[in-house]
């Protein structure tokens, strides 16, 4: 069977190339698209992710503001920081890096983000809009998965998509986006029984579990498309890549699959938000 390796770097480059002119036009009009990232605590992986996002902005001529708060930060202090960014007209997108330390009410903090600046689709309102099919900014990893399918012209309508994971930033919104595109969607989670049997029915498999090499090769129906959103220590995905390659018709590698596209979608959403702010003024 012919295999297609779904190259996320290629997809990300095409997204970023499509943004260059838009960023230049905004700058000519006196607006530099700006993403503010908030990191609470000193988790090294989160720090790496935030730095990658900031660098990607700057590479494209956008601005990035990095706010690093101590691990002792309270919910109230974080809310104050978010409020200031909400009120700052030079900031177009706000990204609160997940996870935050346990003393913080993460949902309250996410929901404090102004919907116009919710470029990672983390607010309850933004999620609701995504689920209803008119969200401007779905979460970036689900948006990246949809972008990869679109770029490689992989049909979604009428296909059975099985999503493994139901987190608010990944499993649930990607299930909603696939449903909006007329897939028949099954969302699995830690209490799902007969997981292997359900995955075996899938035309499209989305792995969003957070467990290295979790999806097994013999769960994959011949010809299925496999998208691995997982990113575990040591650059290992949630899919046992070599084993799942055998039956799949198309598959994302880790690294170089969903990850780079996620960052490019964050940039796109921030540029979209900057353009919207121009229209509003
Ligand atoms: P999460 O919040 O921990 O959610 C994991 C989900 O997997 C939960 O819904 C959980 O079910 C389910 N699950 C756990 N064990 C399972 C099992 N044995 N069988 C079936 N389902 C099981 O993780 P997340 O934030 O969604 O992230 C998932 C993965 O994506 C991680 O590897 C993360 O690093 C990666 N990620 C990548 C990007 C990127 O840009 N590529 C962005 C975000 C996240 P319950 O709901 O029942 O607990």
CSV table of C-alpha atoms and ligand atoms in Angstrom, one decimal:
chain,number,residue,atom,x,y,z
A,1,UNK,CA,0.0,0.0,0.0
A,2,UNK,CA,1.3,3.5,-0.9
A,3,UNK,CA,2.1,5.5,2.2
A,4,UNK,CA,1.9,9.1,2.7
A,5,UNK,CA,4.1,10.6,5.5
A,6,UNK,CA,2.2,13.8,6.5
A,7,UNK,CA,5.0,16.3,6.8
A,8,UNK,CA,4.0,18.9,9.4
A,9,UNK,CA,7.0,21.1,8.6
A,10,UNK,CA,5.8,21.5,5.0
A,11,UNK,CA,2.2,22.4,6.1
A,12,UNK,CA,3.6,24.8,8.7
A,13,UNK,CA,5.8,26.5,6.1
A,14,UNK,CA,2.8,27.0,3.8
A,15,UNK,CA,0.7,28.5,6.6
A,16,UNK,CA,3.6,30.9,7.6
A,17,UNK,CA,4.3,31.9,4.0
A,18,UNK,CA,0.6,32.8,3.6
A,19,UNK,CA,1.0,35.1,6.7
A,20,UNK,CA,4.1,37.1,5.5
A,21,UNK,CA,2.2,39.5,3.3
A,22,UNK,CA,-0.6,40.0,5.9
A,23,UNK,CA,1.9,40.8,8.6
A,24,UNK,CA,3.7,43.3,6.3
A,25,UNK,CA,0.4,45.0,5.4
A,26,UNK,CA,-0.5,45.3,9.1
A,27,UNK,CA,2.9,46.8,9.9
A,28,UNK,CA,2.4,49.3,7.1
A,29,UNK,CA,-0.9,50.3,8.8
A,30,UNK,CA,0.9,50.8,12.1
A,31,UNK,CA,-0.1,47.5,13.8
A,32,UNK,CA,2.5,44.8,14.6
A,33,UNK,CA,0.6,41.6,15.4
A,34,UNK,CA,1.6,40.7,19.0
A,35,UNK,CA,1.2,37.5,21.0
A,36,UNK,CA,1.6,37.7,24.7
A,37,UNK,CA,2.5,34.4,26.4
A,38,UNK,CA,2.1,33.8,30.1
A,39,UNK,CA,4.2,31.1,31.8
A,40,UNK,CA,3.5,30.3,35.4
A,41,UNK,CA,6.2,28.3,37.3
A,42,UNK,CA,9.4,26.8,35.9
A,43,UNK,CA,8.4,23.6,34.2
A,44,UNK,CA,11.3,23.2,31.6
A,45,UNK,CA,9.1,21.7,28.8
A,46,UNK,CA,6.5,24.6,29.2
A,47,UNK,CA,9.4,27.0,29.1
A,48,UNK,CA,10.7,25.5,25.9
A,49,UNK,CA,7.2,25.6,24.3
A,50,UNK,CA,6.7,29.3,25.2
A,51,UNK,CA,10.2,30.2,23.9
A,52,UNK,CA,9.4,28.3,20.6
A,53,UNK,CA,6.2,30.3,20.2
A,54,UNK,CA,7.9,33.6,20.9
A,55,UNK,CA,10.7,32.9,18.4
A,56,UNK,CA,8.2,31.8,15.7
A,57,UNK,CA,6.5,35.2,16.1
A,58,UNK,CA,9.7,37.2,15.8
A,59,UNK,CA,10.8,35.2,12.8
A,60,UNK,CA,7.7,36.3,11.0
A,61,UNK,CA,8.1,40.0,12.0
A,62,UNK,CA,5.5,39.8,14.7
A,63,UNK,CA,6.0,40.9,18.3
A,64,UNK,CA,6.0,38.6,21.3
A,65,UNK,CA,5.7,39.5,24.9
A,66,UNK,CA,6.8,36.9,27.4
A,67,UNK,CA,5.4,37.1,30.9
A,68,UNK,CA,7.0,34.7,33.4
A,69,UNK,CA,5.3,34.4,36.8
A,70,UNK,CA,6.6,32.6,39.8
A,71,UNK,CA,5.3,29.1,40.7
A,72,UNK,CA,3.7,30.6,43.9
A,73,UNK,CA,1.4,33.0,41.8
A,74,UNK,CA,-2.2,33.0,43.0
A,75,UNK,CA,-5.3,32.9,40.8
A,76,UNK,CA,-6.0,36.6,41.6
A,77,UNK,CA,-2.5,37.7,40.6
A,78,UNK,CA,-2.8,35.7,37.3
A,79,UNK,CA,-6.2,37.2,36.7
A,80,UNK,CA,-4.7,40.7,37.1
A,81,UNK,CA,-2.0,40.0,34.6
A,82,UNK,CA,-4.6,38.7,32.1
A,83,UNK,CA,-6.8,41.7,32.7
A,84,UNK,CA,-3.8,44.1,31.9
A,85,UNK,CA,-3.2,42.2,28.6
A,86,UNK,CA,-6.9,42.3,27.8
A,87,UNK,CA,-6.8,46.1,28.1
A,88,UNK,CA,-3.5,46.5,26.2
A,89,UNK,CA,-4.5,47.5,22.6
A,90,UNK,CA,-1.0,46.5,21.3
A,91,UNK,CA,-1.6,42.9,22.3
A,92,UNK,CA,-3.7,40.8,19.9
A,93,UNK,CA,-3.4,37.3,21.2
A,94,UNK,CA,-3.0,35.9,24.8
A,95,UNK,CA,-1.6,32.4,25.4
A,96,UNK,CA,-1.6,31.0,29.0
A,97,UNK,CA,0.7,28.0,28.9
A,98,UNK,CA,-1.0,24.9,30.2
A,99,UNK,CA,-0.6,23.4,32.8
A,100,UNK,CA,-0.5,26.0,35.6
A,101,UNK,CA,0.5,25.1,39.2
A,102,UNK,CA,-2.2,23.4,41.2
A,103,UNK,CA,-3.1,26.3,43.5
A,104,UNK,CA,-4.4,28.2,40.4
A,105,UNK,CA,-8.0,27.9,39.1
A,106,UNK,CA,-7.0,27.2,35.5
A,107,UNK,CA,-10.5,27.4,34.1
A,108,UNK,CA,-11.1,30.8,35.8
A,109,UNK,CA,-7.9,32.0,34.3
A,110,UNK,CA,-8.6,30.7,30.8
A,111,UNK,CA,-12.1,32.3,31.0
A,112,UNK,CA,-10.7,35.6,31.9
A,113,UNK,CA,-9.1,35.9,28.5
A,114,UNK,CA,-10.9,38.4,26.2
A,115,UNK,CA,-12.6,36.3,23.5
A,116,UNK,CA,-11.1,38.6,20.8
A,117,UNK,CA,-7.6,37.6,22.1
A,118,UNK,CA,-8.4,33.9,22.8
A,119,UNK,CA,-6.1,32.7,20.0
A,120,UNK,CA,-5.7,29.2,21.5
A,121,UNK,CA,-9.5,28.6,21.9
A,122,UNK,CA,-9.2,28.0,25.7
A,123,UNK,CA,-12.2,30.0,26.9
A,124,UNK,CA,-15.5,28.3,27.6
A,125,UNK,CA,-17.1,30.7,25.1
A,126,UNK,CA,-14.5,30.0,22.4
A,127,UNK,CA,-14.9,26.3,22.9
A,128,UNK,CA,-18.7,26.7,22.6
A,129,UNK,CA,-18.3,28.6,19.4
A,130,UNK,CA,-16.0,26.0,18.0
A,131,UNK,CA,-18.5,23.2,19.0
A,132,UNK,CA,-21.3,25.1,17.3
A,133,UNK,CA,-19.3,25.5,14.1
A,134,UNK,CA,-18.6,29.2,14.0
A,135,UNK,CA,-15.6,29.6,16.2
A,136,UNK,CA,-12.9,32.0,15.0
A,137,UNK,CA,-10.1,30.5,16.9
A,138,UNK,CA,-10.3,26.8,17.7
A,139,UNK,CA,-7.5,25.4,19.9
A,140,UNK,CA,-4.3,25.4,17.9
A,141,UNK,CA,-3.6,21.7,18.0
A,142,UNK,CA,-7.1,20.7,16.8
A,143,UNK,CA,-6.8,23.4,14.2
A,144,UNK,CA,-3.4,22.0,13.2
A,145,UNK,CA,-4.9,18.5,12.7
A,146,UNK,CA,-7.7,19.9,10.5
A,147,UNK,CA,-5.1,21.9,8.5
A,148,UNK,CA,-3.0,18.8,7.9
A,149,UNK,CA,-6.1,16.9,6.6
A,150,UNK,CA,-7.0,19.9,4.4
A,151,UNK,CA,-3.4,20.4,3.0
A,152,UNK,CA,-3.2,16.7,2.0
A,153,UNK,CA,-6.8,16.8,0.7
A,154,UNK,CA,-7.8,13.9,2.9
A,155,UNK,CA,-11.6,13.4,2.8
A,156,UNK,CA,-13.4,13.8,6.1
A,157,UNK,CA,-17.1,13.7,5.2
A,158,UNK,CA,-18.7,10.4,5.9
A,159,UNK,CA,-15.6,8.9,7.4
A,160,UNK,CA,-15.5,7.4,10.8
A,161,UNK,CA,-13.0,9.4,13.0
A,162,UNK,CA,-11.9,7.9,16.3
A,163,UNK,CA,-10.3,10.4,18.7
A,164,UNK,CA,-8.5,9.0,21.7
A,165,UNK,CA,-8.6,11.7,24.4
A,166,UNK,CA,-11.2,14.2,25.5
A,167,UNK,CA,-9.2,17.1,27.1
A,168,UNK,CA,-10.7,20.6,26.7
A,169,UNK,CA,-7.8,21.8,24.5
A,170,UNK,CA,-7.4,18.7,22.3
A,171,UNK,CA,-9.7,15.7,22.3
A,172,UNK,CA,-13.0,17.5,22.7
A,173,UNK,CA,-12.4,20.4,20.2
A,174,UNK,CA,-10.9,18.1,17.6
A,175,UNK,CA,-13.9,15.8,17.9
A,176,UNK,CA,-16.1,18.9,17.4
A,177,UNK,CA,-14.2,20.1,14.3
A,178,UNK,CA,-14.3,16.7,12.7
A,179,UNK,CA,-18.0,16.5,13.4
A,180,UNK,CA,-18.5,19.9,11.9
A,181,UNK,CA,-16.8,18.6,8.7
A,182,UNK,CA,-19.4,15.7,8.6
A,183,UNK,CA,-17.2,12.9,10.0
A,184,UNK,CA,-18.9,10.3,12.2
A,185,UNK,CA,-17.0,10.8,15.4
A,186,UNK,CA,-16.3,8.5,18.3
A,187,UNK,CA,-14.4,10.1,21.3
A,188,UNK,CA,-12.6,7.7,23.5
A,189,UNK,CA,-11.2,8.2,27.0
A,190,UNK,CA,-9.7,6.4,30.0
A,191,UNK,CA,-13.0,4.7,30.8
A,192,UNK,CA,-13.7,3.5,27.3
A,193,UNK,CA,-14.0,-0.3,27.1
A,194,UNK,CA,-12.8,-2.2,24.0
A,195,UNK,CA,-10.6,0.7,22.9
A,196,UNK,CA,-8.7,-1.5,20.4
A,197,UNK,CA,-11.9,-2.7,18.8
A,198,UNK,CA,-13.2,0.9,18.4
A,199,UNK,CA,-9.9,2.1,16.9
A,200,UNK,CA,-10.1,-0.8,14.4
A,201,UNK,CA,-13.3,0.8,13.0
A,202,UNK,CA,-11.6,4.1,12.3
A,203,UNK,CA,-10.9,5.7,8.9
A,204,UNK,CA,-9.2,8.5,10.7
A,205,UNK,CA,-7.4,8.0,14.0
A,206,UNK,CA,-6.5,11.0,16.2
A,207,UNK,CA,-4.2,10.2,19.2
A,208,UNK,CA,-4.4,12.7,22.0
A,209,UNK,CA,-3.7,10.5,25.0
A,210,UNK,CA,-0.4,11.7,26.5
A,211,UNK,CA,1.0,8.2,26.7
A,212,UNK,CA,4.1,7.2,24.6
A,213,UNK,CA,3.6,4.7,21.8
A,214,UNK,CA,0.1,3.9,23.2
A,215,UNK,CA,-1.7,3.3,19.9
A,216,UNK,CA,-0.7,-0.2,18.6
A,217,UNK,CA,-0.1,-1.2,15.0
A,218,UNK,CA,-2.7,-4.0,15.0
A,219,UNK,CA,-5.4,-1.5,16.0
A,220,UNK,CA,-5.1,0.3,12.7
A,221,UNK,CA,-7.5,-0.7,9.9
A,222,UNK,CA,-5.8,-1.1,6.6
A,223,UNK,CA,-5.9,2.3,4.8
A,224,UNK,CA,-6.6,4.4,7.9
A,225,UNK,CA,-5.1,7.9,8.3
A,226,UNK,CA,-3.3,8.3,11.6
A,227,UNK,CA,-2.7,11.7,13.2
A,228,UNK,CA,-0.5,11.8,16.3
A,229,UNK,CA,-1.0,14.8,18.5
A,230,UNK,CA,1.0,13.3,21.3
A,231,UNK,CA,4.3,14.8,22.5
A,232,UNK,CA,5.9,12.9,25.3
A,233,UNK,CA,9.4,13.1,26.9
A,234,UNK,CA,12.1,12.2,24.4
A,235,UNK,CA,10.1,13.4,21.3
A,236,UNK,CA,7.9,10.4,21.4
A,237,UNK,CA,4.3,10.4,20.1
A,238,UNK,CA,1.2,8.7,21.4
A,239,UNK,CA,1.3,6.4,18.3
A,240,UNK,CA,3.7,3.4,17.9
A,241,UNK,CA,4.9,4.9,14.6
A,242,UNK,CA,6.7,2.1,13.0
A,243,UNK,CA,4.0,-0.4,13.9
A,244,UNK,CA,1.1,1.8,12.8
A,245,UNK,CA,2.9,2.7,9.6
A,246,UNK,CA,2.3,-0.8,8.3
A,247,UNK,CA,-1.5,-0.6,7.9
A,248,UNK,CA,-2.0,3.2,7.6
A,249,UNK,CA,-2.3,5.0,4.3
A,250,UNK,CA,-1.1,8.3,5.8
A,251,UNK,CA,0.5,9.1,9.1
A,252,UNK,CA,2.1,12.0,11.0
A,253,UNK,CA,5.6,11.5,12.4
A,254,UNK,CA,6.7,12.8,15.8
A,255,UNK,CA,8.6,15.1,15.8
A,256,UNK,CA,7.7,17.0,12.5
A,257,UNK,CA,4.0,16.2,12.4
A,258,UNK,CA,1.3,18.0,14.3
A,259,UNK,CA,3.7,20.1,16.5
A,260,UNK,CA,5.1,22.6,13.9
A,261,UNK,CA,1.6,23.1,12.5
A,262,UNK,CA,0.2,23.9,15.9
A,263,UNK,CA,2.7,26.8,16.2
A,264,UNK,CA,1.8,28.1,12.7
A,265,UNK,CA,-1.9,28.0,13.6
A,266,UNK,CA,-1.1,30.1,16.7
A,267,UNK,CA,0.6,32.7,14.5
A,268,UNK,CA,-2.3,32.6,12.1
A,269,UNK,CA,-4.9,33.2,14.8
A,270,UNK,CA,-2.8,36.1,16.2
A,271,UNK,CA,-2.6,37.7,12.7
A,272,UNK,CA,-6.4,37.1,12.3
A,273,UNK,CA,-7.0,38.8,15.7
A,274,UNK,CA,-4.7,41.8,14.7
A,275,UNK,CA,-6.7,42.3,11.5
A,276,UNK,CA,-10.0,42.1,13.4
A,277,UNK,CA,-8.7,44.8,15.8
A,278,UNK,CA,-8.0,47.0,12.8
A,279,UNK,CA,-11.6,46.6,11.6
A,280,UNK,CA,-13.0,47.3,15.0
A,281,UNK,CA,-11.1,50.7,15.1
B,1,LIG,P1,-4.6,15.3,28.9
B,1,LIG,O1,-5.3,16.5,29.4
B,1,LIG,O2,-3.8,14.5,29.9
B,1,LIG,O3,-5.8,14.3,28.3
B,1,LIG,C1,-5.5,13.0,28.0
B,1,LIG,C2,-6.7,12.3,27.6
B,1,LIG,O4,-6.4,10.9,27.3
B,1,LIG,C3,-7.8,12.2,28.6
B,1,LIG,O5,-9.1,12.6,28.0
B,1,LIG,C4,-7.8,10.8,29.1
B,1,LIG,O6,-9.1,10.3,29.5
B,1,LIG,C5,-7.3,10.0,27.9
B,1,LIG,N1,-6.7,8.8,28.3
B,1,LIG,C6,-5.8,8.6,29.3
B,1,LIG,N2,-5.5,7.3,29.4
B,1,LIG,C7,-6.2,6.7,28.5
B,1,LIG,C8,-6.4,5.3,28.1
B,1,LIG,N3,-5.7,4.3,28.7
B,1,LIG,N4,-7.3,5.0,27.2
B,1,LIG,C9,-8.0,5.9,26.5
B,1,LIG,N5,-7.9,7.3,26.8
B,1,LIG,C10,-7.0,7.6,27.8
B,1,LIG,O7,-3.7,15.5,27.7
B,1,LIG,P2,-3.8,16.6,26.5
B,1,LIG,O8,-3.4,17.9,27.0
B,1,LIG,O9,-5.0,16.4,25.7
B,1,LIG,O10,-2.5,16.1,25.6
B,1,LIG,C11,-2.5,14.8,25.0
B,1,LIG,C12,-1.2,14.7,24.3
B,1,LIG,O11,-1.1,15.7,23.3
B,1,LIG,C13,0.0,14.8,25.1
B,1,LIG,O12,1.0,13.9,24.7
B,1,LIG,C14,0.5,16.3,24.9
B,1,LIG,O13,1.8,16.5,25.1
B,1,LIG,C15,0.1,16.4,23.5
B,1,LIG,N6,-0.1,17.8,23.0
B,1,LIG,C16,0.5,18.1,21.9
B,1,LIG,C17,0.4,19.4,21.4
B,1,LIG,C18,1.1,19.7,20.1
B,1,LIG,O14,1.2,20.9,19.8
B,1,LIG,N7,1.5,18.7,19.4
B,1,LIG,C19,-0.4,20.3,22.1
B,1,LIG,C20,-1.1,19.9,23.2
B,1,LIG,C21,-0.9,18.6,23.7
B,1,LIG,P3,-9.9,10.9,30.8
B,1,LIG,O15,-10.6,12.2,30.3
B,1,LIG,O16,-10.9,9.8,31.1
B,1,LIG,O17,-8.9,11.2,31.9
